[in-house]
Structure formats: structure tokens, C-alpha cells
């Protein structure tokens, strides 16, 4: 199934009686990589699944990262913190990490990848081995943040895609929504869809969650009417990709 925040909606799947619904639990890739001193081992990474054994949890909703910056071996997104580590971050440059905990997350993900272990594959396989299902979670919208978790893509395209650059905004427009990308722009929808497609087609997942309310601003106020239809079509395309891959 394709779910929206909290697993409250399953598109294309008939609702089941409440007592028969699997119990989901959220699990953050970022927090998992924060937990251990680098280099993290495969066994430590798998423990995030193992520690749930004996509980009612049947589904893991596994957050992939911060918007575009991921903590698995993505080929279409960006590795979380890679632009900080190599000094190419457009806003930070050579200033480096703002806190050691952020660098730890990057180092742990990279250590697994360098050892030939894709962190997302590790947790999916472990969940299945333990009789659980796993739904990756994508933070669909990301606000303005030029810190260590921000992608190079976001920084380089902010002047073109950010809501605040699509026209004057009312004074009361929320500050954390001004730097969000406007989804009426094709490049915004295409970038998000590429990450969704890579995850659905590249990993044996059981469903996919679109976390829509992380930063719930998707359009300049002048673009809302047109944008709602575009976003609905985008979600339908995600569902189509998931159905084609999983049936």
C-alpha cells in the first residue's frame, strides 16, 4: 500500500477491521546512525529491528533521511552530509560540521556502504527475516535550511524553485514555508519522483509512506488552485509505480 502520514490512508487497498490492522512503528534512519560510534556494524544496524521482537509491531515505517539527503546508497539523491565532508557544501564550504553527532550519522552510513552493505537493504532484509513488513518514509517537502543536513540540489535551486521566489508573499505567510519548493514547477515534482521510483523499484519493500505534513507548504498562494491537481496527479503516479512493482 501507499500511505500518507501516520498510516491513516491506504490508497487502493480496502480498509480492514481495526483489530486486523498491523501495528506500525516509526524508525528513523538518521536516529539509528546517531546511536552508535562509527563505524557501525551490520549487527548494530539490524538491532533496530531485533529490539522490537516480542512486541505487537508488525510494520516498520522507516524514514529515509532529510528530504533529499539520504542515509542509504542512493544513486539519484545525495548521501547525507557528503557535501560537508568533502567541503563542497554551497553554504558551509570548508567550515565543516556544526556538531559531531551529525558527522557520526554520515560516517556510519558511509562505513556500511563502503563495506558493500546498503543500509536500507540491511534493514529491509532483517525486517523480513523477523516476520515484519517495512515501508520506507519520504519527507516529501523540506523547508529552508542551509545547514549540514541540506542537499546541494536544494541550495543550488532555491532561487528558482522556492515559494518565496514565485512572487510576493503575504506578511503572515509562515516563515518555515518560504524556502519550501513550489510543486507547480515540473523540476520539483520530477526530483521527488526519481527518489520514490528508485526506492520502490530497487528494494523489496512492502509499501511506501509519503510524509506530507513534515513541512506542509507546497505552493505559493497564487498557485494553490493549479497546484492541488498537480500534487494529486503526482501521488497517483507514485501509486502507479508501487502497483507496477508490487502488484
PDB file of N, CA and C in Angstrom, residues 68-72 74 77-90 92-93 96-97 102-103 105-107 109-110 113 147-152:
ATOM      1  N   UNK A  68      16.079  15.228   0.593  1.00  0.00           N
ATOM      2  CA  UNK A  68      16.857  14.635  -0.493  1.00  0.00           C
ATOM      3  C   UNK A  68      18.109  13.927   0.014  1.00  0.00           C
ATOM      4  N   UNK A  69      18.623  14.336   1.161  1.00  0.00           N
ATOM      5  CA  UNK A  69      19.839  13.720   1.689  1.00  0.00           C
ATOM      6  C   UNK A  69      19.478  12.434   2.421  1.00  0.00           C
ATOM      7  N   UNK A  70      20.019  11.325   1.934  1.00  0.00           N
ATOM      8  CA  UNK A  70      19.646  10.001   2.409  1.00  0.00           C
ATOM      9  C   UNK A  70      20.794   9.330   3.160  1.00  0.00           C
ATOM     10  N   UNK A  71      20.447   8.304   3.933  1.00  0.00           N
ATOM     11  CA  UNK A  71      21.450   7.534   4.663  1.00  0.00           C
ATOM     12  C   UNK A  71      21.503   6.103   4.155  1.00  0.00           C
ATOM     13  N   UNK A  72      21.282   5.949   2.847  1.00  0.00           N
ATOM     14  CA  UNK A  72      21.487   4.656   2.196  1.00  0.00           C
ATOM     15  C   UNK A  72      22.182   4.924   0.866  1.00  0.00           C
ATOM     16  N   UNK A  74      21.802   5.669  -2.196  1.00  0.00           N
ATOM     17  CA  UNK A  74      21.014   6.242  -3.284  1.00  0.00           C
ATOM     18  C   UNK A  74      21.918   6.663  -4.436  1.00  0.00           C
ATOM     19  N   UNK A  77      19.578  10.516  -5.246  1.00  0.00           N
ATOM     20  CA  UNK A  77      19.597  11.535  -4.210  1.00  0.00           C
ATOM     21  C   UNK A  77      21.039  11.856  -3.835  1.00  0.00           C
ATOM     22  N   UNK A  78      21.238  12.321  -2.608  1.00  0.00           N
ATOM     23  CA  UNK A  78      22.576  12.645  -2.117  1.00  0.00           C
ATOM     24  C   UNK A  78      22.792  11.958  -0.776  1.00  0.00           C
ATOM     25  N   UNK A  79      23.999  11.505  -0.536  1.00  0.00           N
ATOM     26  CA  UNK A  79      24.328  10.906   0.757  1.00  0.00           C
ATOM     27  C   UNK A  79      24.369  12.009   1.803  1.00  0.00           C
ATOM     28  N   UNK A  80      23.663  11.787   2.881  1.00  0.00           N
ATOM     29  CA  UNK A  80      23.533  12.758   3.970  1.00  0.00           C
ATOM     30  C   UNK A  80      24.914  13.210   4.450  1.00  0.00           C
ATOM     31  N   UNK A  81      25.205  14.511   4.311  1.00  0.00           N
ATOM     32  CA  UNK A  81      26.453  15.067   4.825  1.00  0.00           C
ATOM     33  C   UNK A  81      27.666  14.923   3.934  1.00  0.00           C
ATOM     34  N   UNK A  82      27.525  14.291   2.766  1.00  0.00           N
ATOM     35  CA  UNK A  82      28.691  14.106   1.896  1.00  0.00           C
ATOM     36  C   UNK A  82      29.258  15.443   1.439  1.00  0.00           C
ATOM     37  N   UNK A  83      28.377  16.418   1.200  1.00  0.00           N
ATOM     38  CA  UNK A  83      28.854  17.722   0.749  1.00  0.00           C
ATOM     39  C   UNK A  83      29.561  18.500   1.856  1.00  0.00           C
ATOM     40  N   UNK A  84      29.295  18.159   3.105  1.00  0.00           N
ATOM     41  CA  UNK A  84      30.018  18.774   4.220  1.00  0.00           C
ATOM     42  C   UNK A  84      31.386  18.118   4.368  1.00  0.00           C
ATOM     43  N   UNK A  85      31.408  16.814   4.285  1.00  0.00           N
ATOM     44  CA  UNK A  85      32.645  16.056   4.475  1.00  0.00           C
ATOM     45  C   UNK A  85      33.691  16.427   3.425  1.00  0.00           C
ATOM     46  N   UNK A  86      33.250  16.634   2.178  1.00  0.00           N
ATOM     47  CA  UNK A  86      34.234  16.927   1.130  1.00  0.00           C
ATOM     48  C   UNK A  86      34.412  18.427   0.860  1.00  0.00           C
ATOM     49  N   UNK A  87      33.712  19.273   1.636  1.00  0.00           N
ATOM     50  CA  UNK A  87      33.894  20.717   1.507  1.00  0.00           C
ATOM     51  C   UNK A  87      33.162  21.365   0.358  1.00  0.00           C
ATOM     52  N   UNK A  88      32.236  20.626  -0.300  1.00  0.00           N
ATOM     53  CA  UNK A  88      31.537  21.176  -1.463  1.00  0.00           C
ATOM     54  C   UNK A  88      30.184  21.799  -1.121  1.00  0.00           C
ATOM     55  N   UNK A  89      29.792  21.787   0.148  1.00  0.00           N
ATOM     56  CA  UNK A  89      28.506  22.350   0.560  1.00  0.00           C
ATOM     57  C   UNK A  89      28.474  23.837   0.197  1.00  0.00           C
ATOM     58  N   UNK A  90      27.498  24.274  -0.616  1.00  0.00           N
ATOM     59  CA  UNK A  90      27.492  25.661  -1.096  1.00  0.00           C
ATOM     60  C   UNK A  90      27.439  26.711   0.003  1.00  0.00           C
ATOM     61  N   UNK A  92      28.300  26.091   3.430  1.00  0.00           N
ATOM     62  CA  UNK A  92      29.243  25.847   4.528  1.00  0.00           C
ATOM     63  C   UNK A  92      30.692  25.877   4.053  1.00  0.00           C
ATOM     64  N   UNK A  93      30.924  25.347   2.866  1.00  0.00           N
ATOM     65  CA  UNK A  93      32.285  25.318   2.335  1.00  0.00           C
ATOM     66  C   UNK A  93      33.213  24.482   3.199  1.00  0.00           C
ATOM     67  N   UNK A  96      33.067  23.003   7.845  1.00  0.00           N
ATOM     68  CA  UNK A  96      32.923  21.698   8.479  1.00  0.00           C
ATOM     69  C   UNK A  96      31.638  21.512   9.253  1.00  0.00           C
ATOM     70  N   UNK A  97      31.632  20.488  10.098  1.00  0.00           N
ATOM     71  CA  UNK A  97      30.439  20.040  10.799  1.00  0.00           C
ATOM     72  C   UNK A  97      30.100  20.944  11.970  1.00  0.00           C
ATOM     73  N   UNK A 102      26.171  14.950  13.955  1.00  0.00           N
ATOM     74  CA  UNK A 102      25.799  14.934  12.544  1.00  0.00           C
ATOM     75  C   UNK A 102      26.853  14.193  11.714  1.00  0.00           C
ATOM     76  N   UNK A 103      28.106  14.424  12.037  1.00  0.00           N
ATOM     77  CA  UNK A 103      29.168  13.725  11.313  1.00  0.00           C
ATOM     78  C   UNK A 103      29.094  12.222  11.582  1.00  0.00           C
ATOM     79  N   UNK A 105      26.472  10.387  11.961  1.00  0.00           N
ATOM     80  CA  UNK A 105      25.461   9.782  11.091  1.00  0.00           C
ATOM     81  C   UNK A 105      26.033   9.544   9.696  1.00  0.00           C
ATOM     82  N   UNK A 106      26.710  10.539   9.161  1.00  0.00           N
ATOM     83  CA  UNK A 106      27.321  10.389   7.835  1.00  0.00           C
ATOM     84  C   UNK A 106      28.357   9.269   7.840  1.00  0.00           C
ATOM     85  N   UNK A 107      29.227   9.262   8.838  1.00  0.00           N
ATOM     86  CA  UNK A 107      30.297   8.259   8.885  1.00  0.00           C
ATOM     87  C   UNK A 107      29.740   6.850   8.994  1.00  0.00           C
ATOM     88  N   UNK A 109      26.713   5.700   7.960  1.00  0.00           N
ATOM     89  CA  UNK A 109      26.110   5.294   6.687  1.00  0.00           C
ATOM     90  C   UNK A 109      27.189   4.974   5.660  1.00  0.00           C
ATOM     91  N   UNK A 110      28.192   5.833   5.578  1.00  0.00           N
ATOM     92  CA  UNK A 110      29.249   5.645   4.592  1.00  0.00           C
ATOM     93  C   UNK A 110      30.067   4.386   4.892  1.00  0.00           C
ATOM     94  N   UNK A 113      28.161   1.436   3.544  1.00  0.00           N
ATOM     95  CA  UNK A 113      28.188   1.445   2.083  1.00  0.00           C
ATOM     96  C   UNK A 113      29.568   1.047   1.567  1.00  0.00           C
ATOM     97  N   UNK A 147      21.983  24.234   6.569  1.00  0.00           N
ATOM     98  CA  UNK A 147      22.895  23.559   7.469  1.00  0.00           C
ATOM     99  C   UNK A 147      23.440  22.258   6.903  1.00  0.00           C
ATOM    100  N   UNK A 148      24.044  21.452   7.768  1.00  0.00           N
ATOM    101  CA  UNK A 148      24.772  20.260   7.328  1.00  0.00           C
ATOM    102  C   UNK A 148      23.859  19.188   6.740  1.00  0.00           C
ATOM    103  N   UNK A 149      22.571  19.239   7.046  1.00  0.00           N
ATOM    104  CA  UNK A 149      21.648  18.232   6.521  1.00  0.00           C
ATOM    105  C   UNK A 149      21.061  18.615   5.168  1.00  0.00           C
ATOM    106  N   UNK A 150      21.382  19.787   4.680  1.00  0.00           N
ATOM    107  CA  UNK A 150      20.765  20.285   3.448  1.00  0.00           C
ATOM    108  C   UNK A 150      21.509  19.754   2.226  1.00  0.00           C
ATOM    109  N   UNK A 151      20.753  19.465   1.186  1.00  0.00           N
ATOM    110  CA  UNK A 151      21.338  18.942  -0.043  1.00  0.00           C
ATOM    111  C   UNK A 151      21.907  20.065  -0.900  1.00  0.00           C
ATOM    112  N   UNK A 152      22.885  19.714  -1.704  1.00  0.00           N
ATOM    113  CA  UNK A 152      23.416  20.656  -2.687  1.00  0.00           C
ATOM    114  C   UNK A 152      22.323  21.053  -3.681  1.00  0.00           C
TER     115      UNK A 152
END
